[in-house]
Amino acid sequence: MLDGYAIWMSTANLDFLEMAHNAGFSAVVCDIEHNAFSPDRREALVVAAKALGMKVFFKIEAPEPVWVQRALDLDVDGVIIPHAGRLADVRAAVETAKFPPQGTRSYAAGRSAGFAPPDPDYFARCNRNVLCLPMIETAEAFEDVAAILSHPCVDGIFVGPYDLSLTRGRPGYAFNDADRSDIAALADAAKNTGKFWWMPTWKAEEQRFAKNNGVSMRVIAAEHQVIAAGLNAVISALAD
């Protein structure tokens, strides 16, 4: 299996999920924020991923408690919280990711509890195993990353390099010296707090850089990217 790597999904395409599993992926990140995932298809995707033995993470709609709670009730393995801003802006959302006394998550006697009364370790186990990763993709979050990482409900961070570069005053993400400096600073902040960081790494040089800076998870391929590459490969192989 491709441990330490994840596939990025933009639709609730169960065929693609199964193909990703067959290719060796054991983790999937679903971009709920930017795409059309209806409630029933989200549920089906989570059930399918779990049946395949895959971990599934939702990049939710916004840094609001309601979206954290709804994702966790589906039994995802973690939430990636976009547009985090400063800790004060994201505090309510990250605290929804953990049960009291650590956070404010509400108990739901459904899929996330195995449709059964909770066993004695259920709440502590969820707090240990279900991940909360604010997305560092704004200048404000970058400046406040040490405080964000120090919050007890935060397990790590997810780097959003494109938006981060834009909000830091650059014309776009190019994986240049300034981009690498920002990412390395975030990696150091995670290391200094004993927590981890994840990042989308579409190119080999990004993957090597992230590995050298102690990344825990690299998202290495996106659904639309893979489909486009497959189509281009078919076209390029045409005899005439």
GROMACS .gro file of C-alpha atoms in nm:
model
  240
    1MET     CA    1   0.000   0.000   0.000
    2LEU     CA    2   0.102   0.361  -0.057
    3ASP     CA    3   0.145   0.454   0.309
    4GLY     CA    4   0.197   0.825   0.363
    5TYR     CA    5   0.029   0.914   0.033
    6ALA     CA    6  -0.330   1.015  -0.042
    7ILE     CA    7  -0.550   1.064  -0.349
    8TRP     CA    8  -0.759   1.380  -0.394
    9MET     CA    9  -1.124   1.338  -0.495
   10SER     CA   10  -1.344   1.614  -0.636
   11THR     CA   11  -1.658   1.405  -0.692
   12ALA     CA   12  -1.825   1.116  -0.514
   13ASN     CA   13  -1.714   0.875  -0.787
   14LEU     CA   14  -1.717   0.531  -0.629
   15ASP     CA   15  -1.553   0.374  -0.935
   16PHE     CA   16  -1.260   0.612  -0.903
   17LEU     CA   17  -1.237   0.544  -0.530
   18GLU     CA   18  -1.216   0.171  -0.595
   19MET     CA   19  -0.958   0.218  -0.869
   20ALA     CA   20  -0.748   0.431  -0.632
   21HIS     CA   21  -0.769   0.154  -0.374
   22ASN     CA   22  -0.672  -0.107  -0.633
   23ALA     CA   23  -0.373   0.110  -0.729
   24GLY     CA   24  -0.250   0.098  -0.371
   25PHE     CA   25  -0.388   0.412  -0.205
   26SER     CA   26  -0.505   0.371   0.152
   27ALA     CA   27  -0.614   0.732   0.214
   28VAL     CA   28  -0.843   0.971   0.030
   29VAL     CA   29  -0.903   1.343   0.076
   30CYS     CA   30  -1.244   1.463  -0.045
   31ASP     CA   31  -1.267   1.830  -0.144
   32ILE     CA   32  -1.617   1.898  -0.015
   33GLU     CA   33  -1.555   2.274  -0.012
   34HIS     CA   34  -1.519   2.328  -0.386
   35ASN     CA   35  -1.733   2.054  -0.534
   36ALA     CA   36  -2.079   1.901  -0.547
   37PHE     CA   37  -2.101   1.620  -0.291
   38SER     CA   38  -2.467   1.564  -0.208
   39PRO     CA   39  -2.538   1.434   0.145
   40ASP     CA   40  -2.632   1.086   0.030
   41ARG     CA   41  -2.328   1.053  -0.194
   42ARG     CA   42  -2.098   1.167   0.086
   43GLU     CA   43  -2.240   0.892   0.304
   44ALA     CA   44  -2.200   0.632   0.029
   45LEU     CA   45  -1.841   0.736  -0.031
   46VAL     CA   46  -1.749   0.707   0.336
   47VAL     CA   47  -1.913   0.365   0.365
   48ALA     CA   48  -1.736   0.245   0.051
   49ALA     CA   49  -1.398   0.378   0.164
   50LYS     CA   50  -1.434   0.210   0.503
   51ALA     CA   51  -1.538  -0.118   0.340
   52LEU     CA   52  -1.221  -0.101   0.130
   53GLY     CA   53  -1.012  -0.041   0.439
   54MET     CA   54  -0.926   0.316   0.337
   55LYS     CA   55  -0.907   0.622   0.559
   56VAL     CA   56  -1.122   0.909   0.438
   57PHE     CA   57  -1.074   1.277   0.519
   58PHE     CA   58  -1.312   1.561   0.433
   59LYS     CA   59  -1.196   1.911   0.347
   60ILE     CA   60  -1.516   2.066   0.471
   61GLU     CA   61  -1.710   2.370   0.349
   62ALA     CA   62  -1.589   2.634   0.594
   63PRO     CA   63  -1.440   2.680   0.943
   64GLU     CA   64  -1.779   2.645   1.108
   65PRO     CA   65  -1.882   2.392   1.376
   66VAL     CA   66  -2.184   2.264   1.181
   67TRP     CA   67  -1.968   2.136   0.893
   68VAL     CA   68  -1.721   1.973   1.132
   69GLN     CA   69  -2.003   1.797   1.318
   70ARG     CA   70  -2.177   1.673   1.004
   71ALA     CA   71  -1.855   1.529   0.864
   72LEU     CA   72  -1.766   1.353   1.189
   73ASP     CA   73  -2.116   1.206   1.218
   74LEU     CA   74  -2.049   1.028   0.887
   75ASP     CA   75  -1.749   0.857   1.053
   76VAL     CA   76  -1.470   1.025   0.857
   77ASP     CA   77  -1.118   0.977   0.990
   78GLY     CA   78  -1.054   1.348   1.008
   79VAL     CA   79  -1.150   1.696   0.896
   80ILE     CA   80  -0.940   1.947   0.706
   81ILE     CA   81  -1.070   2.293   0.791
   82PRO     CA   82  -1.022   2.556   0.517
   83HIS     CA   83  -0.985   2.934   0.558
   84ALA     CA   84  -0.866   2.900   0.914
   85GLY     CA   85  -0.748   3.259   0.966
   86ARG     CA   86  -0.615   3.325   1.314
   87LEU     CA   87  -0.680   3.089   1.605
   88ALA     CA   88  -0.963   3.311   1.729
   89ASP     CA   89  -1.136   3.266   1.391
   90VAL     CA   90  -1.111   2.888   1.386
   91ARG     CA   91  -1.131   2.802   1.757
   92ALA     CA   92  -1.500   2.704   1.759
   93ALA     CA   93  -1.453   2.477   1.456
   94VAL     CA   94  -1.146   2.292   1.585
   95GLU     CA   95  -1.305   2.241   1.926
   96THR     CA   96  -1.602   2.073   1.757
   97ALA     CA   97  -1.362   1.801   1.640
   98LYS     CA   98  -1.311   1.660   1.991
   99PHE     CA   99  -1.551   1.542   2.259
  100PRO     CA  100  -1.559   1.712   2.602
  101PRO     CA  101  -1.369   1.784   2.811
  102GLN     CA  102  -1.111   1.834   2.535
  103GLY     CA  103  -1.356   2.000   2.295
  104THR     CA  104  -1.726   2.054   2.226
  105ARG     CA  105  -1.821   1.775   1.982
  106SER     CA  106  -2.175   1.646   2.028
  107TYR     CA  107  -2.242   1.273   2.048
  108ALA     CA  108  -2.456   1.118   1.773
  109ALA     CA  109  -2.570   0.757   1.814
  110GLY     CA  110  -2.531   0.668   1.448
  111ARG     CA  111  -2.263   0.563   1.201
  112SER     CA  112  -1.974   0.721   1.390
  113ALA     CA  113  -2.067   0.511   1.695
  114GLY     CA  114  -2.124   0.192   1.497
  115PHE     CA  115  -2.502   0.221   1.545
  116ALA     CA  116  -2.459   0.097   1.901
  117PRO     CA  117  -2.422   0.239   2.252
  118PRO     CA  118  -2.071   0.377   2.301
  119ASP     CA  119  -1.822   0.148   2.469
  120PRO     CA  120  -1.624   0.285   2.768
  121ASP     CA  121  -1.331   0.398   2.550
  122TYR     CA  122  -1.537   0.541   2.263
  123PHE     CA  123  -1.505   0.912   2.340
  124ALA     CA  124  -1.135   0.900   2.431
  125ARG     CA  125  -1.065   0.682   2.127
  126CYS     CA  126  -1.234   0.929   1.892
  127ASN     CA  127  -1.038   1.214   2.044
  128ARG     CA  128  -0.716   1.018   1.983
  129ASN     CA  129  -0.788   0.888   1.636
  130VAL     CA  130  -1.010   1.139   1.455
  131LEU     CA  131  -0.783   1.408   1.315
  132CYS     CA  132  -0.838   1.783   1.312
  133LEU     CA  133  -0.622   1.969   1.059
  134PRO     CA  134  -0.676   2.343   1.007
  135MET     CA  135  -0.570   2.445   0.658
  136ILE     CA  136  -0.291   2.701   0.649
  137GLU     CA  137  -0.373   2.887   0.331
  138THR     CA  138  -0.398   3.251   0.440
  139ALA     CA  139  -0.144   3.507   0.558
  140GLU     CA  140  -0.335   3.533   0.888
  141ALA     CA  141  -0.314   3.159   0.953
  142PHE     CA  142   0.054   3.159   0.856
  143GLU     CA  143   0.126   3.435   1.109
  144ASP     CA  144  -0.069   3.258   1.384
  145VAL     CA  145   0.034   2.901   1.304
  146ALA     CA  146   0.218   2.845   1.634
  147ALA     CA  147  -0.096   2.931   1.832
  148ILE     CA  148  -0.313   2.717   1.603
  149LEU     CA  149  -0.083   2.417   1.640
  150SER     CA  150  -0.067   2.463   2.017
  151HIS     CA  151  -0.442   2.424   2.058
  152PRO     CA  152  -0.515   2.085   2.220
  153CYS     CA  153  -0.786   2.001   1.966
  154VAL     CA  154  -0.549   2.044   1.669
  155ASP     CA  155  -0.358   1.736   1.558
  156GLY     CA  156  -0.166   1.898   1.274
  157ILE     CA  157  -0.198   2.131   0.976
  158PHE     CA  158  -0.270   2.096   0.606
  159VAL     CA  159  -0.073   2.334   0.385
  160GLY     CA  160  -0.269   2.507   0.106
  161PRO     CA  161   0.020   2.635  -0.107
  162TYR     CA  162  -0.171   2.813  -0.384
  163ASP     CA  163  -0.392   3.035  -0.170
  164LEU     CA  164  -0.111   3.084   0.079
  165SER     CA  165   0.116   3.220  -0.190
  166LEU     CA  166  -0.155   3.458  -0.315
  167THR     CA  167  -0.244   3.589   0.030
  168ARG     CA  168   0.123   3.635   0.110
  169GLY     CA  169   0.142   3.887  -0.175
  170ARG     CA  170   0.285   3.676  -0.455
  171PRO     CA  171   0.130   3.646  -0.804
  172GLY     CA  172   0.075   3.272  -0.766
  173TYR     CA  173   0.226   2.951  -0.639
  174ALA     CA  174   0.539   2.853  -0.830
  175PHE     CA  175   0.729   2.648  -0.572
  176ASN     CA  176   0.996   2.917  -0.581
  177ASP     CA  177   1.228   3.025  -0.299
  178ALA     CA  178   0.955   3.228  -0.125
  179ASP     CA  179   0.706   2.941  -0.146
  180ARG     CA  180   0.959   2.691  -0.017
  181SER     CA  181   1.054   2.924   0.268
  182ASP     CA  182   0.690   2.950   0.379
  183ILE     CA  183   0.636   2.575   0.363
  184ALA     CA  184   0.958   2.507   0.554
  185ALA     CA  185   0.848   2.755   0.822
  186LEU     CA  186   0.518   2.571   0.860
  187ALA     CA  187   0.702   2.238   0.879
  188ASP     CA  188   0.924   2.378   1.153
  189ALA     CA  189   0.622   2.509   1.344
  190ALA     CA  190   0.466   2.163   1.335
  191LYS     CA  191   0.789   2.000   1.449
  192ASN     CA  192   0.830   2.250   1.732
  193THR     CA  193   0.485   2.163   1.869
  194GLY     CA  194   0.525   1.787   1.822
  195LYS     CA  195   0.250   1.775   1.560
  196PHE     CA  196   0.242   1.684   1.193
  197TRP     CA  197   0.178   1.852   0.860
  198TRP     CA  198   0.027   1.740   0.530
  199MET     CA  199   0.054   1.891   0.183
  200PRO     CA  200  -0.058   1.840  -0.177
  201THR     CA  201   0.258   1.760  -0.375
  202TRP     CA  202   0.178   1.724  -0.742
  203LYS     CA  203   0.537   1.729  -0.869
  204ALA     CA  204   0.840   1.518  -0.784
  205GLU     CA  205   1.040   1.816  -0.654
  206GLU     CA  206   0.755   1.907  -0.418
  207GLN     CA  207   0.737   1.550  -0.295
  208ARG     CA  208   1.111   1.538  -0.223
  209PHE     CA  209   1.105   1.878  -0.050
  210ALA     CA  210   0.811   1.778   0.168
  211LYS     CA  211   0.972   1.448   0.262
  212ASN     CA  212   1.298   1.622   0.354
  213ASN     CA  213   1.100   1.857   0.581
  214GLY     CA  214   0.924   1.577   0.769
  215VAL     CA  215   0.582   1.569   0.601
  216SER     CA  216   0.343   1.300   0.728
  217MET     CA  217   0.106   1.281   0.431
  218ARG     CA  218   0.152   1.381   0.069
  219VAL     CA  219  -0.150   1.412  -0.158
  220ILE     CA  220   0.007   1.315  -0.489
  221ALA     CA  221  -0.272   1.293  -0.745
  222ALA     CA  222  -0.612   1.452  -0.802
  223GLU     CA  223  -0.915   1.288  -0.960
  224HIS     CA  224  -0.949   1.538  -1.246
  225GLN     CA  225  -0.574   1.539  -1.305
  226VAL     CA  226  -0.567   1.159  -1.333
  227ILE     CA  227  -0.864   1.150  -1.571
  228ALA     CA  228  -0.714   1.422  -1.792
  229ALA     CA  229  -0.378   1.244  -1.798
  230GLY     CA  230  -0.550   0.920  -1.899
  231LEU     CA  231  -0.737   1.088  -2.183
  232ASN     CA  232  -0.420   1.259  -2.306
  233ALA     CA  233  -0.235   0.927  -2.297
  234VAL     CA  234  -0.504   0.762  -2.509
  235ILE     CA  235  -0.500   1.046  -2.760
  236SER     CA  236  -0.120   1.054  -2.782
  237ALA     CA  237  -0.120   0.679  -2.859
  238LEU     CA  238  -0.355   0.709  -3.158
  239ALA     CA  239  -0.209   0.548  -3.468
  240ASP     CA  240  -0.325   0.826  -3.701
   0.00000   0.00000   0.00000
